[in-house]
């Protein structure tokens, strides 16, 4: 079996779920608990845009419209992050893969590297996702998430902003992409291995507890 190393070392955790389900929040908590890097392409792209780098210029329009960044860009980055020394002892990959092509590439890379992964799916209804995103603010410096703009950031004092792709039109597009591309991909993953399902509706700490319990990591 290629995948599902529940418990095995290194911990290669892959967190999937619709927008607003808490992938980033849970990814950061798991990363801090196990001392492994949290890899989020969304975050990586947002900071590239903020810094005005070449990568930022390439991905800006896709991001703002809520479209997926082309696989050609994402896959080169994936190779880089998997090869980074920091990822040697495991990682939390958040928001990748998102379509069948990305999954296939991941499968091949992992097979070639002899790596195993554990898939976690955080579930949330579409209504709840839309509600959360409409009211979601992030710290422009450390990307901590807040409901409502109560700024400044309690962790680092940064300014709270709303993401361009959390605006209603982009949210609808992102959720549509999730349904048409990511859900069918999850069905494909489930043919290969178990995907551990978690209810994303309860408060952050409870969701975190459920993840740790279901992964036998508590
Ligand atoms: P997120 O922060 O995970 O919601 O991602 C924000 C945006 O980053 C997405 O709407 C895409 O434009 C881009 N992105 C993140 N992950 C991927 C991926 N695996 N493939 C393509 N684009 C991605």
Short mmCIF file of C-alpha atoms and ligand atoms in Angstrom, two decimals:
data_model
loop_
_atom_site.label_atom_id
_atom_site.label_comp_id
_atom_site.label_asym_id
_atom_site.label_seq_id
_atom_site.Cartn_x
_atom_site.Cartn_y
_atom_site.Cartn_z
CA UNK A 1 0.00 0.00 0.00
CA UNK A 2 1.43 3.31 -1.10
CA UNK A 3 -0.29 5.50 1.40
CA UNK A 4 -1.61 5.83 4.88
CA UNK A 5 1.16 5.76 7.36
CA UNK A 6 -1.11 6.71 10.29
CA UNK A 7 1.41 6.69 13.12
CA UNK A 8 4.44 5.98 10.93
CA UNK A 9 7.42 8.32 10.95
CA UNK A 10 8.00 10.73 9.41
CA UNK A 11 4.57 12.28 9.75
CA UNK A 12 3.53 13.34 6.28
CA UNK A 13 0.07 14.78 6.82
CA UNK A 14 -2.08 15.98 3.96
CA UNK A 15 -5.05 18.13 4.95
CA UNK A 16 -7.93 18.45 2.51
CA UNK A 17 -11.26 20.22 2.80
CA UNK A 18 -13.43 22.98 1.38
CA UNK A 19 -12.53 26.63 1.73
CA UNK A 20 -13.17 27.85 5.25
CA UNK A 21 -13.07 24.37 6.80
CA UNK A 22 -10.01 25.23 8.90
CA UNK A 23 -7.23 23.49 6.95
CA UNK A 24 -4.80 26.33 7.58
CA UNK A 25 -5.66 26.69 11.25
CA UNK A 26 -5.41 22.96 11.93
CA UNK A 27 -2.31 22.69 9.75
CA UNK A 28 -0.56 25.32 11.85
CA UNK A 29 -1.55 23.59 15.11
CA UNK A 30 -0.25 20.23 13.89
CA UNK A 31 2.91 21.82 12.60
CA UNK A 32 3.59 23.46 15.99
CA UNK A 33 2.76 20.29 17.95
CA UNK A 34 5.07 18.03 15.97
CA UNK A 35 7.74 20.54 14.95
CA UNK A 36 7.25 19.89 11.26
CA UNK A 37 6.76 22.54 8.55
CA UNK A 38 3.30 23.68 7.50
CA UNK A 39 3.24 23.93 3.73
CA UNK A 40 0.39 25.95 2.23
CA UNK A 41 0.61 26.98 -1.39
CA UNK A 42 -2.10 29.58 -0.75
CA UNK A 43 0.15 31.24 1.87
CA UNK A 44 3.22 30.86 -0.27
CA UNK A 45 1.47 32.56 -3.20
CA UNK A 46 0.05 35.36 -1.04
CA UNK A 47 3.46 36.23 0.32
CA UNK A 48 4.97 36.06 -3.19
CA UNK A 49 2.33 38.58 -4.34
CA UNK A 50 2.99 40.82 -1.34
CA UNK A 51 6.74 40.81 -2.01
CA UNK A 52 6.23 41.62 -5.71
CA UNK A 53 8.37 38.65 -6.83
CA UNK A 54 8.25 37.07 -10.29
CA UNK A 55 6.23 34.16 -8.86
CA UNK A 56 3.83 36.69 -7.34
CA UNK A 57 3.31 38.34 -10.71
CA UNK A 58 2.64 34.96 -12.32
CA UNK A 59 -0.03 33.86 -9.83
CA UNK A 60 -1.76 37.16 -8.93
CA UNK A 61 -4.64 37.08 -11.44
CA UNK A 62 -5.50 33.43 -10.76
CA UNK A 63 -5.53 34.03 -7.02
CA UNK A 64 -7.66 37.16 -7.14
CA UNK A 65 -10.26 35.44 -9.29
CA UNK A 66 -10.40 32.37 -7.08
CA UNK A 67 -9.05 30.18 -9.91
CA UNK A 68 -6.49 27.43 -9.40
CA UNK A 69 -2.89 28.36 -10.16
CA UNK A 70 -1.71 26.24 -13.15
CA UNK A 71 -0.29 22.82 -12.28
CA UNK A 72 2.97 23.68 -14.08
CA UNK A 73 3.74 26.29 -11.40
CA UNK A 74 2.38 24.34 -8.43
CA UNK A 75 4.21 21.12 -9.25
CA UNK A 76 7.63 22.74 -9.55
CA UNK A 77 7.05 24.29 -6.12
CA UNK A 78 5.91 20.98 -4.68
CA UNK A 79 9.16 19.32 -5.71
CA UNK A 80 11.09 22.18 -4.06
CA UNK A 81 9.21 22.04 -0.78
CA UNK A 82 9.42 18.25 -0.56
CA UNK A 83 13.17 18.38 -1.19
CA UNK A 84 13.79 21.08 1.42
CA UNK A 85 15.76 19.74 4.42
CA UNK A 86 13.03 21.03 6.76
CA UNK A 87 10.54 18.55 5.26
CA UNK A 88 12.75 15.52 5.87
CA UNK A 89 11.16 14.68 9.20
CA UNK A 90 7.64 15.18 7.97
CA UNK A 91 5.32 18.00 7.00
CA UNK A 92 1.74 19.17 6.96
CA UNK A 93 0.63 19.84 3.41
CA UNK A 94 -2.45 22.05 3.37
CA UNK A 95 -4.60 22.47 0.27
CA UNK A 96 -2.67 20.17 -2.03
CA UNK A 97 -3.65 18.16 -4.09
CA UNK A 98 -6.79 19.81 -5.48
CA UNK A 99 -7.44 17.89 -8.69
CA UNK A 100 -6.78 14.47 -10.22
CA UNK A 101 -3.68 15.63 -12.08
CA UNK A 102 -2.08 16.96 -8.89
CA UNK A 103 -2.94 13.76 -7.05
CA UNK A 104 -1.38 11.65 -9.78
CA UNK A 105 1.81 13.71 -9.63
CA UNK A 106 1.90 13.47 -5.86
CA UNK A 107 1.42 9.72 -6.05
CA UNK A 108 4.32 9.37 -8.45
CA UNK A 109 6.60 11.65 -6.45
CA UNK A 110 5.84 9.82 -3.23
CA UNK A 111 6.33 6.43 -4.86
CA UNK A 112 9.70 7.53 -6.27
CA UNK A 113 10.77 8.98 -2.90
CA UNK A 114 9.45 6.00 -0.90
CA UNK A 115 7.30 8.40 1.11
CA UNK A 116 3.98 7.62 2.74
CA UNK A 117 1.22 10.00 3.68
CA UNK A 118 -1.85 10.25 5.84
CA UNK A 119 -4.87 12.03 4.38
CA UNK A 120 -7.23 14.01 6.58
CA UNK A 121 -10.43 15.54 5.20
CA UNK A 122 -12.04 18.35 7.20
CA UNK A 123 -15.69 18.51 6.23
CA UNK A 124 -17.90 21.61 6.28
CA UNK A 125 -21.25 22.38 4.65
CA UNK A 126 -21.31 24.90 1.83
CA UNK A 127 -23.61 27.24 3.79
CA UNK A 128 -21.26 27.26 6.75
CA UNK A 129 -18.23 27.76 4.49
CA UNK A 130 -19.79 30.80 2.79
CA UNK A 131 -20.77 32.26 6.15
CA UNK A 132 -17.27 31.82 7.58
CA UNK A 133 -15.44 33.25 4.58
CA UNK A 134 -17.67 36.33 4.33
CA UNK A 135 -16.64 37.27 7.83
CA UNK A 136 -13.01 36.05 7.77
CA UNK A 137 -10.12 38.44 8.28
CA UNK A 138 -6.46 37.50 8.26
CA UNK A 139 -3.40 39.18 9.66
CA UNK A 140 -1.45 40.49 6.69
CA UNK A 141 1.82 39.60 8.44
CA UNK A 142 1.36 36.18 10.10
CA UNK A 143 -1.92 35.03 8.46
CA UNK A 144 -3.64 34.32 11.79
CA UNK A 145 -7.36 34.06 11.18
CA UNK A 146 -10.08 36.11 12.89
CA UNK A 147 -13.84 36.20 12.59
CA UNK A 148 -14.76 39.85 12.12
CA UNK A 149 -12.26 42.70 12.02
CA UNK A 150 -11.28 43.12 15.63
CA UNK A 151 -7.70 44.13 14.66
CA UNK A 152 -4.81 44.50 15.22
CA UNK A 153 -3.56 40.87 15.29
CA UNK A 154 -3.36 39.56 18.85
CA UNK A 155 -0.30 37.46 18.00
CA UNK A 156 1.95 39.90 16.15
CA UNK A 157 0.18 43.28 16.04
CA UNK A 158 -0.19 43.12 12.23
CA UNK A 159 -3.10 44.71 10.36
CA UNK A 160 -6.18 42.55 9.68
CA UNK A 161 -7.36 42.45 6.08
CA UNK A 162 -9.93 40.54 4.03
CA UNK A 163 -8.49 38.28 1.33
CA UNK A 164 -9.41 39.26 -2.25
CA UNK A 165 -10.52 35.70 -2.87
CA UNK A 166 -12.83 35.75 0.18
CA UNK A 167 -15.09 38.21 -1.61
CA UNK A 168 -18.44 36.65 -2.64
CA UNK A 169 -17.81 36.13 -6.39
CA UNK A 170 -14.39 34.50 -5.84
CA UNK A 171 -15.76 32.38 -2.96
CA UNK A 172 -18.50 30.99 -5.21
CA UNK A 173 -15.91 30.14 -7.85
CA UNK A 174 -13.59 28.45 -5.33
CA UNK A 175 -16.41 26.35 -3.90
CA UNK A 176 -17.48 25.38 -7.44
CA UNK A 177 -13.93 24.26 -8.21
CA UNK A 178 -13.87 22.32 -4.98
CA UNK A 179 -17.05 20.45 -5.96
CA UNK A 180 -16.13 19.77 -9.57
CA UNK A 181 -12.41 19.00 -9.17
CA UNK A 182 -11.43 18.31 -5.58
CA UNK A 183 -14.35 16.10 -4.50
CA UNK A 184 -13.93 13.71 -7.47
CA UNK A 185 -10.21 13.60 -6.67
CA UNK A 186 -10.96 12.61 -3.07
CA UNK A 187 -13.06 9.73 -4.42
CA UNK A 188 -9.96 8.66 -6.40
CA UNK A 189 -7.74 8.85 -3.31
CA UNK A 190 -10.24 6.70 -1.44
CA UNK A 191 -9.76 3.96 -4.01
CA UNK A 192 -6.08 3.86 -2.96
CA UNK A 193 -6.23 4.48 0.75
CA UNK A 194 -8.27 5.66 3.69
CA UNK A 195 -9.10 9.35 4.04
CA UNK A 196 -9.72 10.21 7.67
CA UNK A 197 -12.86 12.34 7.91
CA UNK A 198 -13.25 15.06 10.51
CA UNK A 199 -16.24 17.31 11.20
CA UNK A 200 -15.01 20.90 10.74
CA UNK A 201 -18.06 22.59 12.31
CA UNK A 202 -17.09 22.49 16.04
CA UNK A 203 -14.69 25.02 17.61
CA UNK A 204 -10.98 24.90 16.64
CA UNK A 205 -9.79 23.08 19.80
CA UNK A 206 -12.41 20.34 19.42
CA UNK A 207 -11.57 19.77 15.77
CA UNK A 208 -7.91 19.58 16.71
CA UNK A 209 -8.66 17.04 19.43
CA UNK A 210 -10.66 14.90 17.01
CA UNK A 211 -7.82 14.94 14.47
CA UNK A 212 -5.27 13.85 17.06
CA UNK A 213 -7.57 11.12 18.34
CA UNK A 214 -8.41 9.77 14.92
CA UNK A 215 -4.73 9.76 13.98
CA UNK A 216 -3.87 7.99 17.24
CA UNK A 217 -1.49 10.83 17.99
CA UNK A 218 -2.81 11.86 21.37
P1 LIG B 1 -6.00 28.67 0.05
O1 LIG B 1 -5.27 29.65 0.89
O2 LIG B 1 -5.60 27.25 0.31
O3 LIG B 1 -7.49 28.86 0.08
O4 LIG B 1 -5.54 28.95 -1.48
C1 LIG B 1 -5.74 30.21 -2.05
C2 LIG B 1 -5.50 30.15 -3.55
O5 LIG B 1 -4.17 29.68 -3.81
C3 LIG B 1 -6.39 29.22 -4.34
O6 LIG B 1 -7.67 29.77 -4.61
C4 LIG B 1 -5.54 29.03 -5.60
O7 LIG B 1 -5.60 30.18 -6.43
C5 LIG B 1 -4.15 28.93 -5.02
N1 LIG B 1 -3.81 27.53 -4.68
C6 LIG B 1 -3.61 27.01 -3.43
N2 LIG B 1 -3.34 25.69 -3.49
C7 LIG B 1 -3.39 25.36 -4.80
C8 LIG B 1 -3.23 24.14 -5.52
N3 LIG B 1 -2.98 22.97 -4.92
N4 LIG B 1 -3.35 24.19 -6.88
C9 LIG B 1 -3.61 25.33 -7.52
N5 LIG B 1 -3.79 26.51 -6.91
C10 LIG B 1 -3.68 26.53 -5.57
#
